[in-house]
PDB file of C-alpha atoms and ligand atoms in Angstrom:
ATOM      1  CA  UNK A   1      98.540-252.388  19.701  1.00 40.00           C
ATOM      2  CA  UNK A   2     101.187-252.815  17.521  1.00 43.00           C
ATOM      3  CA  UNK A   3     104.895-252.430  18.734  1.00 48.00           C
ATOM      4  CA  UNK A   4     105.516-248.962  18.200  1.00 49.00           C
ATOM      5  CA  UNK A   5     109.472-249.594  17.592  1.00 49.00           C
ATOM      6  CA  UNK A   6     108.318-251.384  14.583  1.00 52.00           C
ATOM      7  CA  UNK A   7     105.279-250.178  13.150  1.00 52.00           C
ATOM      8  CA  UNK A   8     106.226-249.541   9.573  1.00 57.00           C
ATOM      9  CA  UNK A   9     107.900-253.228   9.694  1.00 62.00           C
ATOM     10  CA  UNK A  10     106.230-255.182   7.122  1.00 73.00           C
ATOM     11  CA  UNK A  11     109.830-254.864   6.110  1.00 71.00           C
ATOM     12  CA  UNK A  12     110.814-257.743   8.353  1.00 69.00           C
ATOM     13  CA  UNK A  13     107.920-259.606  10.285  1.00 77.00           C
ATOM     14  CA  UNK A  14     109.949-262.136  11.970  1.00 77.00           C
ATOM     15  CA  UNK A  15     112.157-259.239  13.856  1.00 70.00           C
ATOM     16  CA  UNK A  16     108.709-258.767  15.841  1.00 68.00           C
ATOM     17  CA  UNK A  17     108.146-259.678  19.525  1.00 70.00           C
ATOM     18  CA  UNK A  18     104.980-260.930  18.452  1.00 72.00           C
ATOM     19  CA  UNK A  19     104.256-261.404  14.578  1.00 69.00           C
ATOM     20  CA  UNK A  20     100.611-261.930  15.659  1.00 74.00           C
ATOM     21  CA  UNK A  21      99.873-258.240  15.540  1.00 71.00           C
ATOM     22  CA  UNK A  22     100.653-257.540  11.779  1.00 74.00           C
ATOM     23  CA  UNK A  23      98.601-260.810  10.835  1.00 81.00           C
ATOM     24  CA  UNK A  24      95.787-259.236  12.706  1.00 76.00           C
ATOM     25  CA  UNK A  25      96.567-256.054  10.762  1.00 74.00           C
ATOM     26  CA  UNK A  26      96.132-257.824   7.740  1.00 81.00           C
ATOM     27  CA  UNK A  27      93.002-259.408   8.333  1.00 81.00           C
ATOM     28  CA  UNK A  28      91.564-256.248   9.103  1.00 76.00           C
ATOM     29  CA  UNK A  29      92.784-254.490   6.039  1.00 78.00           C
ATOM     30  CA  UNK A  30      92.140-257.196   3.571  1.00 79.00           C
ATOM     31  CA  UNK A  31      88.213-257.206   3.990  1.00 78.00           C
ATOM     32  CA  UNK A  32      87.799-253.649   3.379  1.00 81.00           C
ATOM     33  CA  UNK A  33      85.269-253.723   0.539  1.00 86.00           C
ATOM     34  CA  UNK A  34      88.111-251.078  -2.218  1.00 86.00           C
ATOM     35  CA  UNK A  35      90.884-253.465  -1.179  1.00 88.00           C
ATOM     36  CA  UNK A  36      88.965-256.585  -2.326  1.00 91.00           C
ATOM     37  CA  UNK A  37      87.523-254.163  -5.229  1.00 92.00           C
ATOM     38  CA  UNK A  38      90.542-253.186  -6.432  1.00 93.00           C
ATOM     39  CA  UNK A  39      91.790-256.914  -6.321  1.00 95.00           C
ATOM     40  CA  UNK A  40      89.418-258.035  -7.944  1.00 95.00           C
ATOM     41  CA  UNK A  41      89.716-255.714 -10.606  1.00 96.00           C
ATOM     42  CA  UNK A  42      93.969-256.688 -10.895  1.00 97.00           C
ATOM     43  CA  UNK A  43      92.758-260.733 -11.232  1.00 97.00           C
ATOM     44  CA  UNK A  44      90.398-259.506 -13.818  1.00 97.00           C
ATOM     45  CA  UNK A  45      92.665-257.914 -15.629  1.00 98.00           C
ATOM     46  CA  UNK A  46      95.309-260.856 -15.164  1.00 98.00           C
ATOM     47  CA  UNK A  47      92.722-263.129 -16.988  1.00 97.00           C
ATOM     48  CA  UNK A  48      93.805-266.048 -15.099  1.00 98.00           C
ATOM     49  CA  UNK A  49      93.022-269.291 -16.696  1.00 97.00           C
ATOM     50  CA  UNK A  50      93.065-273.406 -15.919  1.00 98.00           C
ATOM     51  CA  UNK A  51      95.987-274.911 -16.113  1.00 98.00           C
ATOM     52  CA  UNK A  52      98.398-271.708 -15.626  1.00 98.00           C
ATOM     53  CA  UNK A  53     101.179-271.050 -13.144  1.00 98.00           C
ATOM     54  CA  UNK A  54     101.376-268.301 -11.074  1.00 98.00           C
ATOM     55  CA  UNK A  55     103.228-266.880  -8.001  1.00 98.00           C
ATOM     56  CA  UNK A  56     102.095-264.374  -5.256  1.00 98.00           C
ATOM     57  CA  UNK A  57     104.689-262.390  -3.824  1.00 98.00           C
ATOM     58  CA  UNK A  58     105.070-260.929  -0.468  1.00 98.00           C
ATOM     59  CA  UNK A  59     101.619-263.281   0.400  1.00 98.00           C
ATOM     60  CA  UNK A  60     101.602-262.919   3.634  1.00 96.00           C
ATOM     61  CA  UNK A  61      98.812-265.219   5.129  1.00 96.00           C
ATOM     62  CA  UNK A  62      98.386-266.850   1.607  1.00 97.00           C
ATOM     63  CA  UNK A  63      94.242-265.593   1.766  1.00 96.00           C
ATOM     64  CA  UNK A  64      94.891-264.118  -1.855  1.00 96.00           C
ATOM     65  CA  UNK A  65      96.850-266.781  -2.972  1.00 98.00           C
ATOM     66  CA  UNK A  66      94.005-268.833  -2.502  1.00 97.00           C
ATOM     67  CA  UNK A  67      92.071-266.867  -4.299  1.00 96.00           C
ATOM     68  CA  UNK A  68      94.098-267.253  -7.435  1.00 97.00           C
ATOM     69  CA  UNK A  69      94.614-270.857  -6.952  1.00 97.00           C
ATOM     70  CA  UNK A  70      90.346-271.102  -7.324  1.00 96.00           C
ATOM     71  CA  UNK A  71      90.794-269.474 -10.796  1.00 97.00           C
ATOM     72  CA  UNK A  72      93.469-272.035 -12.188  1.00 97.00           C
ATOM     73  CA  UNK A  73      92.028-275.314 -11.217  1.00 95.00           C
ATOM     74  CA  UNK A  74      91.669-278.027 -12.775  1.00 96.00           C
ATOM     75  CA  UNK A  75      95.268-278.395 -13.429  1.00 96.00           C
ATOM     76  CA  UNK A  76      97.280-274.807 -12.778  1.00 97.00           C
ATOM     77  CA  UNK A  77      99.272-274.518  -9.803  1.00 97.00           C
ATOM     78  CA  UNK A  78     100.158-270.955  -7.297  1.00 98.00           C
ATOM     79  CA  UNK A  79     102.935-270.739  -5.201  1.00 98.00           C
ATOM     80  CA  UNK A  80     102.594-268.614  -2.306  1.00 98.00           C
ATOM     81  CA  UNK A  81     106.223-266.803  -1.173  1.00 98.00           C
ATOM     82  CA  UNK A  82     107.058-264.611   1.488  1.00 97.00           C
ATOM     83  CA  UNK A  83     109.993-263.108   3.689  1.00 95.00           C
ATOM     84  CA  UNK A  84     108.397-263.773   6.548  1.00 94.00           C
ATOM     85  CA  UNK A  85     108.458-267.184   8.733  1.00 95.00           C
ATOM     86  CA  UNK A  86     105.341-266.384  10.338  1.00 93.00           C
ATOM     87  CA  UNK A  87     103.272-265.656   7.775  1.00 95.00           C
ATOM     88  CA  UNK A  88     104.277-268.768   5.722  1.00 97.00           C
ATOM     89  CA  UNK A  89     103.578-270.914   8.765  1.00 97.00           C
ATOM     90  CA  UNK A  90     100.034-269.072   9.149  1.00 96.00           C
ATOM     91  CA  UNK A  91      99.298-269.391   5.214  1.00 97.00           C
ATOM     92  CA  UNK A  92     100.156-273.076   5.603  1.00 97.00           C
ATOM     93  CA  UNK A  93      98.043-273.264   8.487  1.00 97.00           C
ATOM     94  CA  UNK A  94      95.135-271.516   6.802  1.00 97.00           C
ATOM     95  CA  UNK A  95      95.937-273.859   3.700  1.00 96.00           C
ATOM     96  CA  UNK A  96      94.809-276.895   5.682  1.00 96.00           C
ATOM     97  CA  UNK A  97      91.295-276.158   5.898  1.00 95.00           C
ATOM     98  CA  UNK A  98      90.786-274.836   2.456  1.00 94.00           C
ATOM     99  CA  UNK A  99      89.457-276.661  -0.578  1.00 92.00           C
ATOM    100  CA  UNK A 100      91.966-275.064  -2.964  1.00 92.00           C
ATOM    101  CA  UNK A 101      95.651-275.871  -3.822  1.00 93.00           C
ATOM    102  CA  UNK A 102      98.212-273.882  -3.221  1.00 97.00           C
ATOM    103  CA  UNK A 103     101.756-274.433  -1.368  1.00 98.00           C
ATOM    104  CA  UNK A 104     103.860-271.493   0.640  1.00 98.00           C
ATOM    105  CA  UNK A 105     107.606-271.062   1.046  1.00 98.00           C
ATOM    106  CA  UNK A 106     109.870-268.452   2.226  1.00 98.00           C
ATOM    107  CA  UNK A 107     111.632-265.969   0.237  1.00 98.00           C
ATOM    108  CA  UNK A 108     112.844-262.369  -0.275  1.00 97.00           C
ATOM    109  CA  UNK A 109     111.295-261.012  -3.395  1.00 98.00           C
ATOM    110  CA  UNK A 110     114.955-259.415  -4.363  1.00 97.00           C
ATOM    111  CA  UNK A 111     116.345-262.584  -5.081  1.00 98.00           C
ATOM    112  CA  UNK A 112     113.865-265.395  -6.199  1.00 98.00           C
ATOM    113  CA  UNK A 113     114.678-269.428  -5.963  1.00 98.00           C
ATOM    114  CA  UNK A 114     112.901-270.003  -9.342  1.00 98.00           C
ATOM    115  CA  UNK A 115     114.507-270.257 -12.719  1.00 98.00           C
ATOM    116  CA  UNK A 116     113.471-267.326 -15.460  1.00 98.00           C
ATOM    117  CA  UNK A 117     110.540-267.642 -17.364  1.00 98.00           C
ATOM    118  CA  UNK A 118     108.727-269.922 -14.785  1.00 98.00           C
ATOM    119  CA  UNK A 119     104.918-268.362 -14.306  1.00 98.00           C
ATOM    120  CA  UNK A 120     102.587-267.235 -16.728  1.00 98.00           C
ATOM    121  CA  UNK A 121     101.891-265.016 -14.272  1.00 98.00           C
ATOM    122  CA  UNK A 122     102.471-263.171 -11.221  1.00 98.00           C
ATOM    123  CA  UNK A 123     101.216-260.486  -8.871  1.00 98.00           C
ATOM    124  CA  UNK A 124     101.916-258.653  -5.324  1.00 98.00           C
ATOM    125  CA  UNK A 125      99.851-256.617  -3.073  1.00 97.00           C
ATOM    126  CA  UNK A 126     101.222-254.197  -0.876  1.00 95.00           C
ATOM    127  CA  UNK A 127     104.670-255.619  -0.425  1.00 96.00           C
ATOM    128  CA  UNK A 128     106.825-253.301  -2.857  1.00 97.00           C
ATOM    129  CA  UNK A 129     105.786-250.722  -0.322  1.00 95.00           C
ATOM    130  CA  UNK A 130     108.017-252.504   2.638  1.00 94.00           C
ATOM    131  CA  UNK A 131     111.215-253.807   0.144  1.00 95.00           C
ATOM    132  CA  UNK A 132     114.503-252.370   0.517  1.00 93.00           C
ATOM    133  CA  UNK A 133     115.604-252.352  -3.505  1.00 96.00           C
ATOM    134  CA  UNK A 134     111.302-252.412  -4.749  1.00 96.00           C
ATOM    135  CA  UNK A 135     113.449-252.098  -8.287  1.00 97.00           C
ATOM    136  CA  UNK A 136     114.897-255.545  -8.021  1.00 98.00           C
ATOM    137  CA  UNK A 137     112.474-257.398  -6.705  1.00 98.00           C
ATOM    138  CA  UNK A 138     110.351-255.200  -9.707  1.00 98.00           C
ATOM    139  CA  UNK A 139     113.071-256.941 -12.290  1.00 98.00           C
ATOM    140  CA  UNK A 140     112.753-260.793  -9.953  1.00 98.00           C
ATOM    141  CA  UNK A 141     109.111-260.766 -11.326  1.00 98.00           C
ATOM    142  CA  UNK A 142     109.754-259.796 -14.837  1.00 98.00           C
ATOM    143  CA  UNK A 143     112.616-262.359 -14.893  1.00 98.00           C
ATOM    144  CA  UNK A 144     110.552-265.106 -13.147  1.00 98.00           C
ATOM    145  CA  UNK A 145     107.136-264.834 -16.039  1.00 98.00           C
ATOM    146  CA  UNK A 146     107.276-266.589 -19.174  1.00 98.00           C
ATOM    147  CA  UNK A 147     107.610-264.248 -22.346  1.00 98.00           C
ATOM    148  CA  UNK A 148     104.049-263.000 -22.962  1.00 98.00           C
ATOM    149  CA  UNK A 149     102.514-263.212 -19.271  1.00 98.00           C
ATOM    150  CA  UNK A 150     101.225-260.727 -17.140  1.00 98.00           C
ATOM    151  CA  UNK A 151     102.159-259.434 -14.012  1.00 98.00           C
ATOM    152  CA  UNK A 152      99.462-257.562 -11.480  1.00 98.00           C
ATOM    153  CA  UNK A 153     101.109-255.154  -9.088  1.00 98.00           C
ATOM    154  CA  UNK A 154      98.712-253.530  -5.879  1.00 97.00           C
ATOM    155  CA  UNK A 155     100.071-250.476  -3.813  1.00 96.00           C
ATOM    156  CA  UNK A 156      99.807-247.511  -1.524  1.00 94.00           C
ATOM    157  CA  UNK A 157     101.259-243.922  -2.023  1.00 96.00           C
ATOM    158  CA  UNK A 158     100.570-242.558   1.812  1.00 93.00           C
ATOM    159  CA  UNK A 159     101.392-239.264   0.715  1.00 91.00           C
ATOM    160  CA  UNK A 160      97.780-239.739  -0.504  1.00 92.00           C
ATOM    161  CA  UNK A 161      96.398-240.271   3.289  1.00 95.00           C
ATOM    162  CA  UNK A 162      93.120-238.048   3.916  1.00 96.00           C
ATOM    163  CA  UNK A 163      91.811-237.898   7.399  1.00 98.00           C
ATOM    164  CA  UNK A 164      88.392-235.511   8.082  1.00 98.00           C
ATOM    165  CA  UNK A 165      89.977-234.260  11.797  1.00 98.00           C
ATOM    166  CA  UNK A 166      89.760-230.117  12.531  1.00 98.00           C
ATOM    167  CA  UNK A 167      93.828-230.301  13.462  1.00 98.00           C
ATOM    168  CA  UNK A 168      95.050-229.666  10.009  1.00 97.00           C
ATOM    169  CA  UNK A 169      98.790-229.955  11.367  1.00 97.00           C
ATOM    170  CA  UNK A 170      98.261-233.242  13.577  1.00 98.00           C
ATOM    171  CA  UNK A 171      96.804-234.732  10.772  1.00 98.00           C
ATOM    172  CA  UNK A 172      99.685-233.946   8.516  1.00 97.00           C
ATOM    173  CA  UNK A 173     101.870-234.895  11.368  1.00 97.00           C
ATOM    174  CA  UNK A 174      99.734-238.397  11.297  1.00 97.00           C
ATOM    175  CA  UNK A 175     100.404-238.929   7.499  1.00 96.00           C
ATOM    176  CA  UNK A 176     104.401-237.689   7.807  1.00 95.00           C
ATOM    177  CA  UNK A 177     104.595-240.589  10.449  1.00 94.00           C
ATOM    178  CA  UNK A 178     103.090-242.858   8.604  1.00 92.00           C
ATOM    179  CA  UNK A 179     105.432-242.128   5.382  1.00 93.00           C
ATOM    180  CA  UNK A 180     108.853-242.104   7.660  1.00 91.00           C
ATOM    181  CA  UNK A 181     107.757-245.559   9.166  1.00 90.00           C
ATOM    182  CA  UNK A 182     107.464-246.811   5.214  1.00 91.00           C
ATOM    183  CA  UNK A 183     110.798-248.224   3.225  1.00 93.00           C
ATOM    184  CA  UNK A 184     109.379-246.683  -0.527  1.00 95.00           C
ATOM    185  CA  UNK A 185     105.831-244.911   0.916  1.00 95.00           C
ATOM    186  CA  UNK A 186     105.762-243.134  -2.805  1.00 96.00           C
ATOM    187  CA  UNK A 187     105.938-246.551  -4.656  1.00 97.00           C
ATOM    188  CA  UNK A 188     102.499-245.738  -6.357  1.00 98.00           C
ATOM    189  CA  UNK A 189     103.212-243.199  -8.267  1.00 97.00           C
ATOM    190  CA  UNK A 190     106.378-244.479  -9.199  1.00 98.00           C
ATOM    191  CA  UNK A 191     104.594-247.845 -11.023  1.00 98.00           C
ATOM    192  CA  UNK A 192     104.046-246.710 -14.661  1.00 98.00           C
ATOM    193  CA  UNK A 193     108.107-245.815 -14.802  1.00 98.00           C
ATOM    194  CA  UNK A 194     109.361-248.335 -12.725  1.00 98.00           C
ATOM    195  CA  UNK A 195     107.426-251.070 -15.071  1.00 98.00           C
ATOM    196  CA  UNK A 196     108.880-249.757 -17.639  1.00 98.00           C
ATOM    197  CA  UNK A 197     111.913-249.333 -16.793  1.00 97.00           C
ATOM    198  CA  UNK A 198     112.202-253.038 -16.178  1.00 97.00           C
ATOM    199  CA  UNK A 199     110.763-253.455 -19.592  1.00 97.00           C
ATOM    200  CA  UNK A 200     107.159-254.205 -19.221  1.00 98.00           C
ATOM    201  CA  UNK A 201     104.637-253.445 -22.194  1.00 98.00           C
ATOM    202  CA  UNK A 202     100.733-252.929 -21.848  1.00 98.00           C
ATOM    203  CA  UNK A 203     101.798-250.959 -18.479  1.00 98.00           C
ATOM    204  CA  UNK A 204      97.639-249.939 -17.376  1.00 98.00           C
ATOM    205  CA  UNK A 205      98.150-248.069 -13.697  1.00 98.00           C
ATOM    206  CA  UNK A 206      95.051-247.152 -12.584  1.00 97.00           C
ATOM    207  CA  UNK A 207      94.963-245.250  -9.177  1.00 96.00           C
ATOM    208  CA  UNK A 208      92.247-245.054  -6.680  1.00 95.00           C
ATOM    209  CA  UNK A 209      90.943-244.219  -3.250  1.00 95.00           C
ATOM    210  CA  UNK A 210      91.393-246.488  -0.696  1.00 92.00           C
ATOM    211  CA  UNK A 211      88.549-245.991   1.997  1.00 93.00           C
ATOM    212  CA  UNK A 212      89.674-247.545   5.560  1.00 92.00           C
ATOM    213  CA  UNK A 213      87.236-247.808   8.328  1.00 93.00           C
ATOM    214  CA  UNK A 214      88.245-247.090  11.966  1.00 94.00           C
ATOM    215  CA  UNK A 215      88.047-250.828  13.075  1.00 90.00           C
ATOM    216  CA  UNK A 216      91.111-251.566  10.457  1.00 88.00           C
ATOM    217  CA  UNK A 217      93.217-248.780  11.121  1.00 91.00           C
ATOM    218  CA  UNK A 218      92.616-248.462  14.727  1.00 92.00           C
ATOM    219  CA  UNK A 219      95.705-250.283  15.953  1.00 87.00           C
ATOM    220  CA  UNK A 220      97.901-248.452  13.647  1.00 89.00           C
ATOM    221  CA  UNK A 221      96.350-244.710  14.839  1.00 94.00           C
ATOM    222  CA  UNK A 222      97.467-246.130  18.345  1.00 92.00           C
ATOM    223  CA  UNK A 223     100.971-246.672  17.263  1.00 90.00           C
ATOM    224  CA  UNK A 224     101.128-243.500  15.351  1.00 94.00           C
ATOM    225  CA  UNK A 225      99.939-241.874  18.027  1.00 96.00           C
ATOM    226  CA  UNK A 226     102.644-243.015  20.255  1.00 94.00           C
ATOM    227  CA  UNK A 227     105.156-241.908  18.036  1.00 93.00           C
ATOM    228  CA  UNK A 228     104.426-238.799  17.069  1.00 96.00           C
ATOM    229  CA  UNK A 229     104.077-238.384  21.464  1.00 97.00           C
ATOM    230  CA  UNK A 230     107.376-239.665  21.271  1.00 94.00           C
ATOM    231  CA  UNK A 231     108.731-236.767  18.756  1.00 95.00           C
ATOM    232  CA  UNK A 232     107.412-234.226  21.186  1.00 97.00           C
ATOM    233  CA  UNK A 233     104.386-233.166  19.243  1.00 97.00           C
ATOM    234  CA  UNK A 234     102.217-232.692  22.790  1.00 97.00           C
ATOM    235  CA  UNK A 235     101.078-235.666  24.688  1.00 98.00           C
ATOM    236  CA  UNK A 236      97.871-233.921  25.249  1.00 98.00           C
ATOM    237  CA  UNK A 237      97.493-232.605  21.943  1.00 98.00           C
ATOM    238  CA  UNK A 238      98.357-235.854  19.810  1.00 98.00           C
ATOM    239  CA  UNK A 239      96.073-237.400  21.831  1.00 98.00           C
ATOM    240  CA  UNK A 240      92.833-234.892  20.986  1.00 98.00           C
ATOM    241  CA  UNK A 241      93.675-235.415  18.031  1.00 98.00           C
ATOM    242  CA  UNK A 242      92.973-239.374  18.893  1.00 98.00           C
ATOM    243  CA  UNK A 243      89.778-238.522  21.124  1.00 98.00           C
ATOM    244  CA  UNK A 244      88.343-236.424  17.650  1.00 98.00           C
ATOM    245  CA  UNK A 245      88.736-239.761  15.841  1.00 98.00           C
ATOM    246  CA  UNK A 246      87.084-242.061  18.062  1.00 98.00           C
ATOM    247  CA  UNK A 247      84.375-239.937  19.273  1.00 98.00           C
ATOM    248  CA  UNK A 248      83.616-238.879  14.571  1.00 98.00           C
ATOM    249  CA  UNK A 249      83.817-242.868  14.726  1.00 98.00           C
ATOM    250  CA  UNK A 250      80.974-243.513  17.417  1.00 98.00           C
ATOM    251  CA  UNK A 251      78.698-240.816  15.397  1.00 98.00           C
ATOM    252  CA  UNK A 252      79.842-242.549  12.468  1.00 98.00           C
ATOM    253  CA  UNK A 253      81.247-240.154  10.536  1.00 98.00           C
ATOM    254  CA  UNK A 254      85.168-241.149  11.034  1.00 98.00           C
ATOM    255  CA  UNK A 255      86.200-240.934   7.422  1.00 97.00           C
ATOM    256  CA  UNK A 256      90.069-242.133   6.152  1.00 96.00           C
ATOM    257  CA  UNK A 257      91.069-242.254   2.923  1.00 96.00           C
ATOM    258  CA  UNK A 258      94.698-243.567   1.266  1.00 94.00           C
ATOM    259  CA  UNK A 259      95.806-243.810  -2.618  1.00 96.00           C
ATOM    260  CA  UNK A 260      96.229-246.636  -4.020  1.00 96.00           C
ATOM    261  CA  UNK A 261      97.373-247.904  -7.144  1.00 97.00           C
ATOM    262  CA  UNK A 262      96.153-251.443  -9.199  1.00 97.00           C
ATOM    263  CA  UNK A 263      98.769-252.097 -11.756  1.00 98.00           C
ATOM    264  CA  UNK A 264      99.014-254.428 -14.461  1.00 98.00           C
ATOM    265  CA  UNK A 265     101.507-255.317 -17.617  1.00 98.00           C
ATOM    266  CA  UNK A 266     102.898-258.034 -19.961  1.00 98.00           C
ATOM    267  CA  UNK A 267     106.385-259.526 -20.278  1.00 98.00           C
ATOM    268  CA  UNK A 268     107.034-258.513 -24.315  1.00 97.00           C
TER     269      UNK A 268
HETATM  270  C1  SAM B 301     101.257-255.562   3.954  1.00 58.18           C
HETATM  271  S1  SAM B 301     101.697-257.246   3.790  1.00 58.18           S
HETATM  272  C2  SAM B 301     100.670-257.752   2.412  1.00 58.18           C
HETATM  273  C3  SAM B 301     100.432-259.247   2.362  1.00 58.18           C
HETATM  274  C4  SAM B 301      99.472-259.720   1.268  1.00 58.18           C
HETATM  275  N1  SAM B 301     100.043-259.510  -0.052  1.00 58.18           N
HETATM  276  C5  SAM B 301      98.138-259.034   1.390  1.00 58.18           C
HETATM  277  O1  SAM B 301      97.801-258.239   0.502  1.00 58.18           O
HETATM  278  O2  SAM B 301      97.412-259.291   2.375  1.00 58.18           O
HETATM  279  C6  SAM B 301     103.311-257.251   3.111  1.00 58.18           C
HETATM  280  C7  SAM B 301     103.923-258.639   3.024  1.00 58.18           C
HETATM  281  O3  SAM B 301     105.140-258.555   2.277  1.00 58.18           O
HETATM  282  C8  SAM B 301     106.083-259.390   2.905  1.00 58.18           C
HETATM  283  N2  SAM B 301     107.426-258.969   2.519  1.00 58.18           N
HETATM  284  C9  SAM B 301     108.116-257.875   2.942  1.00 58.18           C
HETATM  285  N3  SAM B 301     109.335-257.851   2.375  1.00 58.18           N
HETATM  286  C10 SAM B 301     109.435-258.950   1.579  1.00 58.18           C
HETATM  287  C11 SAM B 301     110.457-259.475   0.725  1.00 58.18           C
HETATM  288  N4  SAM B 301     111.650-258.882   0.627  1.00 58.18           N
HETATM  289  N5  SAM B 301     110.194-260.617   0.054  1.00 58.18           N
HETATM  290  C12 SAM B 301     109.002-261.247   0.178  1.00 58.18           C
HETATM  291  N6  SAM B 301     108.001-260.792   0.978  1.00 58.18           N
HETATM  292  C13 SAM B 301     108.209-259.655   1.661  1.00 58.18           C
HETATM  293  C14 SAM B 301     105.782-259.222   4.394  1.00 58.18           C
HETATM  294  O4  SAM B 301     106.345-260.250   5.175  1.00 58.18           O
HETATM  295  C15 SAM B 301     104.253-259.201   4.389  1.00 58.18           C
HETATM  296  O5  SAM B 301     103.713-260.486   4.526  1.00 58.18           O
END
């Protein structure tokens, strides 16, 4: 279970006892069939070719990155960046045994190494989400791609969290918990103006629901759960509320649902 202290802290991954836990998170939440849909759909639209450049920000164990780096070969190049220590070392380790190329290095998306005008592209999934100013690392990708490339932007907007449980309030407790432990949990809905504030054309934001089975968010119901025992909501109750979840899950008919947004726009 994750470290309840820190469950919203995609923020800063290294801070973590063990970092472990949130690449275990991400494994679970990466398979999900609308995650990988809705991916696919922001590569799509990114109409990635041979020979380009592109950066993945906020990459975390570089399995998308490598992903990208299949559509540019032969000749293009990804770079894979990140805040976090641990999940470069894991993306490099992961890198090892895969047939594509693609290099990691750390970084914080606020403040980029590279010179303006670099990529032809760019893209980041579910990273604005956890970034103290999301508006300046929003203007570090614009700055970073070349005049006329495109930039691909995936995230949540938890005030978009639907969970079938009979405890109306404990369930809106569940999704307030979730929000407070998020630095910008509203980012979604907040894409189409912050692109263009920055001064991205051809903004297309295109929300969606996000279906999440209990296997993936399991470890972060636990935490949750925790927490909102912690603010006094009723051990006993909070943790009904848990039971109802686990025993709709072994009938299968658990059902949780999040918003999510797929983003993409051009550099003018
Ligand atoms: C929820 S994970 C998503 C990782 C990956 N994009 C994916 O979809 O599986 C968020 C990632 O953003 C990274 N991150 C958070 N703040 C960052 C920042 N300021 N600069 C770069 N990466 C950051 C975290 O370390 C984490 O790996």
């Amino acid at each position: 279970m994750p470290q309840v202290e820190h469950v919203g802290m995609f923020t800063t991954v290294d801070a973590l006892e063990d970092p472990g836990v949130f690449i275990g998170l991400l494994d679970r939440i990466q398979d999900a069939p609308d995650v990988q849909a809705a991916r696919a759909d922001v590569l799509a639209r990114l109409d990635l070719r041979p020979g380009e450049t592109v950066l993945d920000l906020g990459c975390g164990t570089g399995d998308h990155t490598r992903e990208v780096a299949a559509l540019l070969a032969p000749g293009g190049s990804v770079v894979g960046v990140d805040f976090s220590t641990s999940m470069i070392t894991e993306a490099t380790r992961r890198q090892a045994s895969s047939p594509t190329t693609a290099t990691f290095e750390q970084g914080d998306a606020q403040q980029l190494r590279f010179e303006s005008n670099t990529f032809d592209a760019c893209r980041t999934e579910r990273m604005l989400c956890h970034v103290p100013d999301c508006e300046a690392a929003l203007r570090e990708l614009v700055r970073v791609t070349r005049p006329g490339g495109r930039i691909g932007v995936i995230d949540v907007d938890t005030a978009g969290v639907m969970i079938d449980n009979s405890d109306r309030a404990m369930t809106a407790a569940f999704a307030a918990s979730m929000t407070d432990a998020i630095q910008n949990p509203w980012i979604g809905r907040t894409l189409r103006r912050r692109m263009g504030a920055v001064g991205l054309v051809d903004i297309d934001v295109r929300p969606l629901v996000l279906e999440i089975g209990y296997g993936a968010i399991e470890p972060m119901i636990d935490a949750h759960v925790a927490l909102m025992q912690q603010a006094g909501l009723g051990d006993e109750e909070v943790e009904a509320w848990r039971r109802e979840l686990e025993y709709s899950n072994m009938a299968g008919t658990f059902f949780m649902g999040m918003t999510m947004f797929a983003a993409t726009a051009r550099k003018a």
